[in-house]
Amino acid sequence: MNFEPYPFEKLNDLLKDITPNKNYAPSALTIGEPQFETPAFIQNTLADNAHLLKKYPMTAGETNLREAQRGFVKKRFGVELKDEEIIPTFGTREVLFNFPQFLLFDIENPTMAFTNPFYQIYEGAAIASKAKMLLINMDESNNFKPEIDENELSKCDLVIINFPNNPTSSVLTLKELAEWVKLSMKHNFVLLNDECYSEIYTDEKIPSLLEASMYAGNHNFKNILVVNSISKRSSAPGLRSGFIAGDKMILKEYMKYRTYVGCAAPLPLQSAASVAWREEIHVEAARKIYKKNFALAKEILGTEIPAATFYLWLKVENPLEFTKKLYEEYNVKVLPGEYLAREDAKGENPGKDFIRIALVEDEEKTRSALIRIKECLA
């Protein structure tokens, strides 16, 4: 298998010969990892259940975790899932990599589509599945919404979309998501939405593809799946708690596959995750921090406050050179947008004019970094 280097490897290579300005404290705004303490009640539950390390976890997930995740979906999206319509997972990265391999294994010459720019695991999954890749471009001309080409989509076996979107911060409305559900039903492709940023919204709640499926009349979620994670919403990426939910017929067979993968979460982690999925106060507190960071960015850089995520997708002149200059002169790391996208059939990379900035620090550190970015832009 010939995988592309990860974006952070490319960034390290870009900056390897640069000595940053030591007059500034280092600031890394590259990785989407919340830089806040995991709430104490989650940590305490983990410690209280450490004795469960002596037991093997079930691949299907413990009952308390399954119930907590189903409760989250019902409370947040108004969708009541049956038990067979959800599977707890070890985060979502492993699902996004192995689910396409499971789904496409018996299909001759499969085609997999995904939004571009993208989370690179989608591309890795396509490579591992020996699938033809179709890039669904998102750029300024369409307000970073996915372009719909029915002729191309009709040839697809699996389509992965990602809303709220990493890295562009764009969102789709319920009706827009429902249009994708209808396309899935019309052309019989499996549609999966990566919803890991659904809880990091600034004002209005962001809809789920599950809601859109119900709205479109697809009450059994035929060919419809979502993944979600606790990592962003609870500042707990180390818990590795996620789920895949939707079409029970697909999930029934995928569950068999997962028994061979061997990626069940340890029981103490499941216990801690179950209380985190049930509690919303700490999530609201995190949202306020991210919204305040976006307000700082608007004040300092003049950027608009996006509807969701904690990313700024900032257009700059010559992003690669800007990234190097920002690191050398101001000791701030950001990620060039072209590392998060690929050239389309026309040879155009929709990320080439942008940088991604992850606003995952506290107010003081965020303000300092944004001021330095502004000075560098000037």
mmCIF file of C-alpha atoms in Angstrom:
data_model
loop_
_atom_site.group_PDB
_atom_site.id
_atom_site.type_symbol
_atom_site.label_atom_id
_atom_site.label_comp_id
_atom_site.label_asym_id
_atom_site.label_seq_id
_atom_site.Cartn_x
_atom_site.Cartn_y
_atom_site.Cartn_z
ATOM 1 C CA MET A 1 0.000 0.000 0.000
ATOM 2 C CA ASN A 2 1.280 3.422 -0.911
ATOM 3 C CA PHE A 3 -0.010 5.930 1.638
ATOM 4 C CA GLU A 4 0.595 9.671 1.479
ATOM 5 C CA PRO A 5 2.587 11.099 4.410
ATOM 6 C CA TYR A 6 0.285 12.573 7.043
ATOM 7 C CA PRO A 7 -0.129 16.384 6.967
ATOM 8 C CA PHE A 8 1.870 16.777 10.169
ATOM 9 C CA GLU A 9 4.777 14.833 8.647
ATOM 10 C CA LYS A 10 4.722 17.199 5.681
ATOM 11 C CA LEU A 11 4.667 20.161 8.047
ATOM 12 C CA ASN A 12 7.652 18.827 9.993
ATOM 13 C CA ASP A 13 9.527 18.411 6.718
ATOM 14 C CA LEU A 14 8.617 21.964 5.650
ATOM 15 C CA LEU A 15 9.904 23.451 8.915
ATOM 16 C CA LYS A 16 12.826 21.116 9.634
ATOM 17 C CA ASP A 17 15.596 23.590 8.739
ATOM 18 C CA ILE A 18 14.004 26.575 10.454
ATOM 19 C CA THR A 19 14.989 27.858 13.891
ATOM 20 C CA PRO A 20 12.002 29.622 15.470
ATOM 21 C CA ASN A 21 12.253 32.979 17.204
ATOM 22 C CA LYS A 22 12.950 32.157 20.873
ATOM 23 C CA ASN A 23 11.643 35.562 21.984
ATOM 24 C CA TYR A 24 8.163 34.083 21.676
ATOM 25 C CA ALA A 25 6.681 31.143 23.524
ATOM 26 C CA PRO A 26 5.962 28.262 21.136
ATOM 27 C CA SER A 27 2.375 28.073 19.890
ATOM 28 C CA ALA A 28 1.167 25.013 17.954
ATOM 29 C CA LEU A 29 -2.219 25.590 16.315
ATOM 30 C CA THR A 30 -1.972 22.573 14.058
ATOM 31 C CA ILE A 31 -3.728 19.602 15.670
ATOM 32 C CA GLY A 32 -7.431 19.433 16.503
ATOM 33 C CA GLU A 33 -6.756 18.365 20.071
ATOM 34 C CA PRO A 34 -8.452 20.384 22.840
ATOM 35 C CA GLN A 35 -5.796 21.751 25.188
ATOM 36 C CA PHE A 36 -8.004 21.647 28.279
ATOM 37 C CA GLU A 37 -8.197 19.237 31.185
ATOM 38 C CA THR A 38 -10.656 16.405 30.782
ATOM 39 C CA PRO A 39 -13.460 17.181 33.292
ATOM 40 C CA ALA A 40 -12.810 15.799 36.782
ATOM 41 C CA PHE A 41 -15.965 13.686 36.932
ATOM 42 C CA ILE A 42 -14.788 11.768 33.860
ATOM 43 C CA GLN A 43 -11.293 11.266 35.271
ATOM 44 C CA ASN A 44 -12.715 10.146 38.626
ATOM 45 C CA THR A 45 -14.994 7.590 36.973
ATOM 46 C CA LEU A 46 -12.016 6.233 35.068
ATOM 47 C CA ALA A 47 -10.016 5.853 38.288
ATOM 48 C CA ASP A 48 -12.934 4.315 40.175
ATOM 49 C CA ASN A 49 -13.266 1.616 37.535
ATOM 50 C CA ALA A 50 -9.598 0.765 37.111
ATOM 51 C CA HIS A 51 -10.253 -2.599 38.795
ATOM 52 C CA LEU A 52 -12.144 -3.658 35.661
ATOM 53 C CA LEU A 53 -8.854 -3.964 33.809
ATOM 54 C CA LYS A 54 -8.849 -7.606 34.869
ATOM 55 C CA LYS A 55 -11.735 -8.304 32.468
ATOM 56 C CA TYR A 56 -11.909 -8.551 28.700
ATOM 57 C CA PRO A 57 -14.268 -5.990 27.119
ATOM 58 C CA MET A 58 -16.977 -7.108 24.702
ATOM 59 C CA THR A 59 -16.545 -6.069 21.088
ATOM 60 C CA ALA A 60 -20.181 -4.939 21.045
ATOM 61 C CA GLY A 61 -19.580 -2.555 23.952
ATOM 62 C CA GLU A 62 -21.016 -2.677 27.452
ATOM 63 C CA THR A 63 -24.723 -2.036 28.020
ATOM 64 C CA ASN A 64 -24.159 1.159 30.003
ATOM 65 C CA LEU A 65 -22.121 2.679 27.191
ATOM 66 C CA ARG A 66 -24.570 1.657 24.467
ATOM 67 C CA GLU A 67 -27.441 3.139 26.463
ATOM 68 C CA ALA A 68 -25.513 6.351 27.106
ATOM 69 C CA GLN A 69 -24.747 6.791 23.421
ATOM 70 C CA ARG A 70 -28.313 6.044 22.346
ATOM 71 C CA GLY A 71 -29.479 8.514 24.997
ATOM 72 C CA PHE A 72 -27.132 11.144 23.592
ATOM 73 C CA VAL A 73 -28.535 10.668 20.082
ATOM 74 C CA LYS A 74 -32.124 10.884 21.337
ATOM 75 C CA LYS A 75 -31.526 13.939 23.516
ATOM 76 C CA ARG A 76 -29.388 15.810 21.022
ATOM 77 C CA PHE A 77 -30.983 14.890 17.685
ATOM 78 C CA GLY A 78 -34.430 13.596 18.646
ATOM 79 C CA VAL A 79 -33.708 10.229 17.021
ATOM 80 C CA GLU A 80 -34.524 7.089 18.994
ATOM 81 C CA LEU A 81 -32.175 4.346 17.864
ATOM 82 C CA LYS A 82 -32.784 0.642 18.316
ATOM 83 C CA ASP A 83 -29.964 -1.227 20.012
ATOM 84 C CA GLU A 84 -28.989 -2.898 16.737
ATOM 85 C CA GLU A 85 -28.648 0.507 15.068
ATOM 86 C CA ILE A 86 -25.530 1.585 16.986
ATOM 87 C CA ILE A 87 -22.095 0.111 17.718
ATOM 88 C CA PRO A 88 -19.658 1.669 20.221
ATOM 89 C CA THR A 89 -16.213 2.005 18.695
ATOM 90 C CA PHE A 90 -12.647 2.722 19.771
ATOM 91 C CA GLY A 91 -12.852 6.342 18.704
ATOM 92 C CA THR A 92 -13.814 6.981 15.080
ATOM 93 C CA ARG A 93 -10.493 6.940 13.267
ATOM 94 C CA GLU A 94 -10.387 3.138 13.331
ATOM 95 C CA VAL A 95 -13.956 2.968 11.974
ATOM 96 C CA LEU A 96 -13.282 5.425 9.182
ATOM 97 C CA PHE A 97 -10.302 3.310 8.163
ATOM 98 C CA ASN A 98 -11.683 -0.219 8.508
ATOM 99 C CA PHE A 99 -15.375 0.254 7.657
ATOM 100 C CA PRO A 100 -14.685 1.023 3.974
ATOM 101 C CA GLN A 101 -12.496 -2.079 3.775
ATOM 102 C CA PHE A 102 -15.337 -4.178 5.219
ATOM 103 C CA LEU A 103 -18.014 -2.622 3.011
ATOM 104 C CA LEU A 104 -16.098 -2.668 -0.267
ATOM 105 C CA PHE A 105 -14.329 -6.025 0.098
ATOM 106 C CA ASP A 106 -16.711 -8.044 -2.110
ATOM 107 C CA ILE A 107 -17.281 -5.308 -4.684
ATOM 108 C CA GLU A 108 -15.287 -5.577 -7.886
ATOM 109 C CA ASN A 109 -13.547 -2.310 -8.752
ATOM 110 C CA PRO A 110 -15.259 -0.254 -6.006
ATOM 111 C CA THR A 111 -15.563 3.516 -6.052
ATOM 112 C CA MET A 112 -15.367 5.623 -2.912
ATOM 113 C CA ALA A 113 -16.054 9.354 -2.819
ATOM 114 C CA PHE A 114 -15.265 11.887 -0.105
ATOM 115 C CA THR A 115 -15.203 15.624 0.400
ATOM 116 C CA ASN A 116 -12.050 17.523 -0.583
ATOM 117 C CA PRO A 117 -10.350 19.006 1.566
ATOM 118 C CA PHE A 118 -10.601 16.075 3.936
ATOM 119 C CA TYR A 119 -9.481 14.160 7.002
ATOM 120 C CA GLN A 120 -6.707 12.041 5.500
ATOM 121 C CA ILE A 121 -7.962 8.766 6.949
ATOM 122 C CA TYR A 122 -10.640 8.751 4.201
ATOM 123 C CA GLU A 123 -7.950 8.626 1.544
ATOM 124 C CA GLY A 124 -6.044 5.943 3.460
ATOM 125 C CA ALA A 125 -9.195 3.824 3.674
ATOM 126 C CA ALA A 126 -9.753 4.131 -0.066
ATOM 127 C CA ILE A 127 -6.177 3.066 -0.759
ATOM 128 C CA ALA A 128 -6.472 0.096 1.628
ATOM 129 C CA SER A 129 -9.764 -0.863 -0.059
ATOM 130 C CA LYS A 130 -8.224 -0.639 -3.551
ATOM 131 C CA ALA A 131 -11.045 1.717 -4.416
ATOM 132 C CA LYS A 132 -11.180 4.313 -7.137
ATOM 133 C CA MET A 133 -11.325 7.720 -5.454
ATOM 134 C CA LEU A 134 -13.766 10.457 -6.377
ATOM 135 C CA LEU A 135 -13.030 13.849 -4.840
ATOM 136 C CA ILE A 136 -16.036 16.029 -3.975
ATOM 137 C CA ASN A 137 -14.587 19.514 -4.110
ATOM 138 C CA MET A 138 -15.430 22.302 -1.677
ATOM 139 C CA ASP A 139 -14.120 25.786 -2.352
ATOM 140 C CA GLU A 140 -14.963 29.476 -2.074
ATOM 141 C CA SER A 141 -17.127 29.411 -5.178
ATOM 142 C CA ASN A 142 -19.657 27.076 -3.510
ATOM 143 C CA ASN A 143 -19.182 28.432 0.030
ATOM 144 C CA PHE A 144 -17.327 25.224 0.901
ATOM 145 C CA LYS A 145 -20.408 23.088 0.272
ATOM 146 C CA PRO A 146 -19.909 19.749 -1.505
ATOM 147 C CA GLU A 147 -20.446 19.844 -5.248
ATOM 148 C CA ILE A 148 -23.107 17.400 -6.448
ATOM 149 C CA ASP A 149 -22.442 15.590 -9.717
ATOM 150 C CA GLU A 150 -25.137 12.944 -9.993
ATOM 151 C CA ASN A 151 -23.468 11.242 -12.923
ATOM 152 C CA GLU A 152 -20.334 10.674 -10.850
ATOM 153 C CA LEU A 153 -22.188 9.823 -7.639
ATOM 154 C CA SER A 154 -24.256 7.187 -9.450
ATOM 155 C CA LYS A 155 -21.040 5.202 -9.917
ATOM 156 C CA CYS A 156 -20.148 5.252 -6.193
ATOM 157 C CA ASP A 157 -20.421 2.454 -3.653
ATOM 158 C CA LEU A 158 -19.515 4.561 -0.602
ATOM 159 C CA VAL A 159 -19.661 8.317 -0.113
ATOM 160 C CA ILE A 160 -18.161 9.959 2.981
ATOM 161 C CA ILE A 161 -19.103 13.513 3.837
ATOM 162 C CA ASN A 162 -17.941 15.451 6.883
ATOM 163 C CA PHE A 163 -20.230 18.094 8.371
ATOM 164 C CA PRO A 164 -19.531 20.140 10.378
ATOM 165 C CA ASN A 165 -16.442 20.146 8.223
ATOM 166 C CA ASN A 166 -12.782 19.793 9.026
ATOM 167 C CA PRO A 167 -10.960 21.924 7.892
ATOM 168 C CA THR A 168 -13.314 24.497 6.303
ATOM 169 C CA SER A 169 -15.806 24.805 9.228
ATOM 170 C CA SER A 170 -18.713 24.722 6.765
ATOM 171 C CA VAL A 171 -22.034 23.134 7.750
ATOM 172 C CA LEU A 172 -25.048 21.715 5.910
ATOM 173 C CA THR A 173 -28.644 22.442 6.825
ATOM 174 C CA LEU A 174 -31.161 19.700 7.512
ATOM 175 C CA LYS A 175 -32.604 20.130 4.009
ATOM 176 C CA GLU A 176 -29.162 20.019 2.405
ATOM 177 C CA LEU A 177 -28.317 16.824 4.279
ATOM 178 C CA ALA A 178 -31.695 15.392 3.239
ATOM 179 C CA GLU A 179 -30.769 15.981 -0.414
ATOM 180 C CA TRP A 180 -27.755 13.740 0.117
ATOM 181 C CA VAL A 181 -30.007 11.106 1.696
ATOM 182 C CA LYS A 182 -32.231 11.230 -1.377
ATOM 183 C CA LEU A 183 -29.198 10.849 -3.642
ATOM 184 C CA SER A 184 -28.138 7.802 -1.626
ATOM 185 C CA MET A 185 -31.596 6.277 -2.010
ATOM 186 C CA LYS A 186 -31.796 7.116 -5.715
ATOM 187 C CA HIS A 187 -28.372 5.764 -6.661
ATOM 188 C CA ASN A 188 -28.069 3.074 -3.963
ATOM 189 C CA PHE A 189 -24.740 4.095 -2.463
ATOM 190 C CA VAL A 190 -23.876 3.973 1.229
ATOM 191 C CA LEU A 191 -23.655 7.481 2.682
ATOM 192 C CA LEU A 192 -21.642 8.124 5.841
ATOM 193 C CA ASN A 193 -21.362 11.465 7.621
ATOM 194 C CA ASP A 194 -18.408 12.041 9.929
ATOM 195 C CA GLU A 195 -20.065 14.126 12.668
ATOM 196 C CA CYS A 196 -17.204 14.410 15.153
ATOM 197 C CA TYR A 197 -17.611 18.204 15.370
ATOM 198 C CA SER A 198 -21.403 18.200 15.769
ATOM 199 C CA GLU A 199 -21.187 19.423 19.377
ATOM 200 C CA ILE A 200 -18.715 22.242 18.776
ATOM 201 C CA TYR A 201 -21.197 24.786 17.457
ATOM 202 C CA THR A 202 -21.296 28.502 18.211
ATOM 203 C CA ASP A 203 -25.021 29.293 18.255
ATOM 204 C CA GLU A 204 -27.474 27.031 16.424
ATOM 205 C CA LYS A 205 -27.370 23.266 16.941
ATOM 206 C CA ILE A 206 -26.034 21.382 13.935
ATOM 207 C CA PRO A 207 -28.275 18.645 12.449
ATOM 208 C CA SER A 208 -27.291 15.009 12.069
ATOM 209 C CA LEU A 209 -27.584 12.901 8.934
ATOM 210 C CA LEU A 210 -29.809 10.625 11.047
ATOM 211 C CA GLU A 211 -32.268 13.501 11.439
ATOM 212 C CA ALA A 212 -32.038 14.196 7.716
ATOM 213 C CA SER A 213 -32.739 10.542 6.935
ATOM 214 C CA MET A 214 -35.944 10.715 8.983
ATOM 215 C CA TYR A 215 -36.823 14.037 7.340
ATOM 216 C CA ALA A 216 -36.370 12.470 3.890
ATOM 217 C CA GLY A 217 -38.674 9.570 4.783
ATOM 218 C CA ASN A 218 -35.882 7.001 5.186
ATOM 219 C CA HIS A 219 -36.969 5.908 8.669
ATOM 220 C CA ASN A 220 -34.939 2.665 8.641
ATOM 221 C CA PHE A 221 -31.740 4.568 7.728
ATOM 222 C CA LYS A 222 -31.234 2.371 4.653
ATOM 223 C CA ASN A 223 -27.669 2.969 3.426
ATOM 224 C CA ILE A 224 -27.278 5.814 5.954
ATOM 225 C CA LEU A 225 -24.603 5.860 8.654
ATOM 226 C CA VAL A 226 -22.981 8.401 10.965
ATOM 227 C CA VAL A 227 -19.931 8.317 13.198
ATOM 228 C CA ASN A 228 -19.405 10.527 16.217
ATOM 229 C CA SER A 229 -16.838 10.852 18.966
ATOM 230 C CA ILE A 230 -16.367 12.104 22.502
ATOM 231 C CA SER A 231 -12.900 13.493 21.782
ATOM 232 C CA LYS A 232 -13.838 17.071 20.894
ATOM 233 C CA ARG A 233 -17.061 17.478 22.899
ATOM 234 C CA SER A 234 -15.544 16.317 26.208
ATOM 235 C CA SER A 235 -11.870 17.261 25.747
ATOM 236 C CA ALA A 236 -11.158 13.554 26.075
ATOM 237 C CA PRO A 237 -9.460 12.213 22.932
ATOM 238 C CA GLY A 238 -7.606 9.673 25.084
ATOM 239 C CA LEU A 239 -10.856 7.930 26.018
ATOM 240 C CA ARG A 240 -11.159 6.692 22.425
ATOM 241 C CA SER A 241 -14.939 6.584 22.593
ATOM 242 C CA GLY A 242 -17.026 6.844 19.463
ATOM 243 C CA PHE A 243 -19.854 5.104 17.695
ATOM 244 C CA ILE A 244 -21.210 4.227 14.284
ATOM 245 C CA ALA A 245 -24.984 4.324 13.908
ATOM 246 C CA GLY A 246 -27.646 3.892 11.255
ATOM 247 C CA ASP A 247 -28.524 1.046 8.879
ATOM 248 C CA LYS A 248 -28.961 -2.050 11.069
ATOM 249 C CA MET A 249 -28.512 -4.469 8.162
ATOM 250 C CA ILE A 250 -25.063 -3.081 7.405
ATOM 251 C CA LEU A 251 -24.145 -2.854 11.084
ATOM 252 C CA LYS A 252 -25.160 -6.476 11.720
ATOM 253 C CA GLU A 253 -22.497 -7.725 9.321
ATOM 254 C CA TYR A 254 -20.000 -5.061 10.346
ATOM 255 C CA MET A 255 -20.366 -6.255 13.934
ATOM 256 C CA LYS A 256 -19.205 -9.725 12.860
ATOM 257 C CA TYR A 257 -16.220 -8.146 11.156
ATOM 258 C CA ARG A 258 -15.337 -6.183 14.266
ATOM 259 C CA THR A 259 -15.070 -9.335 16.368
ATOM 260 C CA TYR A 260 -11.980 -10.134 14.297
ATOM 261 C CA VAL A 261 -10.523 -6.611 14.369
ATOM 262 C CA GLY A 262 -10.022 -6.686 18.154
ATOM 263 C CA CYS A 263 -10.475 -2.999 18.912
ATOM 264 C CA ALA A 264 -12.825 -3.073 21.912
ATOM 265 C CA ALA A 265 -12.257 -0.263 24.413
ATOM 266 C CA PRO A 266 -11.005 -1.279 27.896
ATOM 267 C CA LEU A 267 -13.785 -1.391 30.484
ATOM 268 C CA PRO A 268 -12.534 1.526 32.618
ATOM 269 C CA LEU A 269 -12.541 3.718 29.505
ATOM 270 C CA GLN A 270 -16.062 2.578 28.641
ATOM 271 C CA SER A 271 -17.259 3.452 32.154
ATOM 272 C CA ALA A 272 -15.745 6.924 31.966
ATOM 273 C CA ALA A 273 -17.105 7.454 28.465
ATOM 274 C CA SER A 274 -20.619 6.460 29.497
ATOM 275 C CA VAL A 275 -20.850 9.252 32.091
ATOM 276 C CA ALA A 276 -19.360 11.746 29.632
ATOM 277 C CA TRP A 277 -21.905 10.922 26.917
ATOM 278 C CA ARG A 278 -24.720 11.476 29.428
ATOM 279 C CA GLU A 279 -23.561 14.870 30.734
ATOM 280 C CA GLU A 280 -23.978 18.148 28.827
ATOM 281 C CA ILE A 281 -22.892 20.909 31.214
ATOM 282 C CA HIS A 282 -19.187 20.389 30.535
ATOM 283 C CA VAL A 283 -19.849 20.438 26.779
ATOM 284 C CA GLU A 284 -21.616 23.772 27.010
ATOM 285 C CA ALA A 285 -18.645 25.172 28.944
ATOM 286 C CA ALA A 286 -16.273 24.043 26.187
ATOM 287 C CA ARG A 287 -18.458 25.600 23.496
ATOM 288 C CA LYS A 288 -18.264 28.950 25.279
ATOM 289 C CA ILE A 289 -14.456 28.802 25.235
ATOM 290 C CA TYR A 290 -14.330 28.078 21.508
ATOM 291 C CA LYS A 291 -16.884 30.781 20.749
ATOM 292 C CA LYS A 292 -14.793 33.268 22.719
ATOM 293 C CA ASN A 293 -11.721 32.219 20.710
ATOM 294 C CA PHE A 294 -13.602 32.853 17.476
ATOM 295 C CA ALA A 295 -14.640 36.266 18.809
ATOM 296 C CA LEU A 296 -10.969 37.030 19.451
ATOM 297 C CA ALA A 297 -10.135 35.994 15.894
ATOM 298 C CA LYS A 298 -12.831 38.301 14.572
ATOM 299 C CA GLU A 299 -11.483 41.148 16.704
ATOM 300 C CA ILE A 300 -7.843 40.593 15.756
ATOM 301 C CA LEU A 301 -7.965 39.130 12.228
ATOM 302 C CA GLY A 302 -11.372 40.306 11.058
ATOM 303 C CA THR A 303 -12.556 36.771 10.314
ATOM 304 C CA GLU A 304 -16.181 35.694 10.449
ATOM 305 C CA ILE A 305 -17.326 33.433 13.281
ATOM 306 C CA PRO A 306 -18.115 30.024 11.770
ATOM 307 C CA ALA A 307 -21.183 28.015 12.733
ATOM 308 C CA ALA A 308 -19.177 25.068 14.089
ATOM 309 C CA THR A 309 -15.810 23.413 14.804
ATOM 310 C CA PHE A 310 -12.813 25.182 16.351
ATOM 311 C CA TYR A 311 -10.978 25.817 13.067
ATOM 312 C CA LEU A 312 -10.203 28.938 11.093
ATOM 313 C CA TRP A 313 -9.810 28.295 7.360
ATOM 314 C CA LEU A 314 -7.830 31.410 6.567
ATOM 315 C CA LYS A 315 -6.945 32.565 3.072
ATOM 316 C CA VAL A 316 -3.385 33.898 2.845
ATOM 317 C CA GLU A 317 -0.936 34.737 0.101
ATOM 318 C CA ASN A 318 1.528 31.908 -0.557
ATOM 319 C CA PRO A 319 0.539 29.658 2.387
ATOM 320 C CA LEU A 320 3.711 27.556 2.383
ATOM 321 C CA GLU A 321 5.975 30.589 2.637
ATOM 322 C CA PHE A 322 3.645 32.196 5.156
ATOM 323 C CA THR A 323 3.758 29.045 7.313
ATOM 324 C CA LYS A 324 7.539 29.087 7.306
ATOM 325 C CA LYS A 325 7.749 32.807 8.045
ATOM 326 C CA LEU A 326 5.198 32.561 10.871
ATOM 327 C CA TYR A 327 7.223 29.795 12.509
ATOM 328 C CA GLU A 328 10.621 31.426 11.995
ATOM 329 C CA GLU A 329 9.703 34.949 13.085
ATOM 330 C CA TYR A 330 6.834 34.373 15.542
ATOM 331 C CA ASN A 331 7.202 30.731 16.745
ATOM 332 C CA VAL A 332 3.643 29.829 15.705
ATOM 333 C CA LYS A 333 2.781 26.654 13.816
ATOM 334 C CA VAL A 334 -0.209 26.384 11.500
ATOM 335 C CA LEU A 335 -1.085 23.843 8.819
ATOM 336 C CA PRO A 336 -1.003 24.651 5.083
ATOM 337 C CA GLY A 337 -4.380 23.879 3.517
ATOM 338 C CA GLU A 338 -2.917 22.076 0.525
ATOM 339 C CA TYR A 339 -1.735 19.322 2.882
ATOM 340 C CA LEU A 340 -5.399 18.641 3.696
ATOM 341 C CA ALA A 341 -6.584 18.321 0.096
ATOM 342 C CA ARG A 342 -5.645 16.784 -3.241
ATOM 343 C CA GLU A 343 -5.641 18.024 -6.805
ATOM 344 C CA ASP A 344 -8.870 17.365 -8.666
ATOM 345 C CA ALA A 345 -9.252 16.172 -12.262
ATOM 346 C CA LYS A 346 -8.461 19.724 -13.421
ATOM 347 C CA GLY A 347 -5.222 19.783 -11.451
ATOM 348 C CA GLU A 348 -6.568 22.236 -8.866
ATOM 349 C CA ASN A 349 -6.080 21.809 -5.119
ATOM 350 C CA PRO A 350 -8.991 23.470 -3.244
ATOM 351 C CA GLY A 351 -6.839 23.953 -0.141
ATOM 352 C CA LYS A 352 -3.822 25.586 -1.783
ATOM 353 C CA ASP A 353 -4.697 29.185 -0.844
ATOM 354 C CA PHE A 354 -5.488 28.510 2.814
ATOM 355 C CA ILE A 355 -4.052 27.643 6.192
ATOM 356 C CA ARG A 356 -5.879 25.835 8.964
ATOM 357 C CA ILE A 357 -5.677 27.289 12.458
ATOM 358 C CA ALA A 358 -6.896 25.185 15.390
ATOM 359 C CA LEU A 359 -8.179 27.477 18.150
ATOM 360 C CA VAL A 360 -7.857 24.919 20.919
ATOM 361 C CA GLU A 361 -5.954 26.919 23.545
ATOM 362 C CA ASP A 362 -7.179 29.143 26.374
ATOM 363 C CA GLU A 363 -7.999 32.818 25.857
ATOM 364 C CA GLU A 364 -4.584 34.194 26.791
ATOM 365 C CA LYS A 365 -2.606 31.829 24.550
ATOM 366 C CA THR A 366 -5.099 32.243 21.722
ATOM 367 C CA ARG A 367 -4.921 36.027 21.840
ATOM 368 C CA SER A 368 -1.116 35.960 21.832
ATOM 369 C CA ALA A 369 -0.982 33.597 18.842
ATOM 370 C CA LEU A 370 -3.579 35.549 16.861
ATOM 371 C CA ILE A 371 -1.736 38.834 17.395
ATOM 372 C CA ARG A 372 1.432 37.230 16.064
ATOM 373 C CA ILE A 373 -0.446 35.879 13.047
ATOM 374 C CA LYS A 374 -1.795 39.367 12.363
ATOM 375 C CA GLU A 375 1.697 40.865 12.585
ATOM 376 C CA CYS A 376 2.985 38.235 10.186
ATOM 377 C CA LEU A 377 0.144 38.913 7.753
ATOM 378 C CA ALA A 378 1.046 42.595 7.843
#
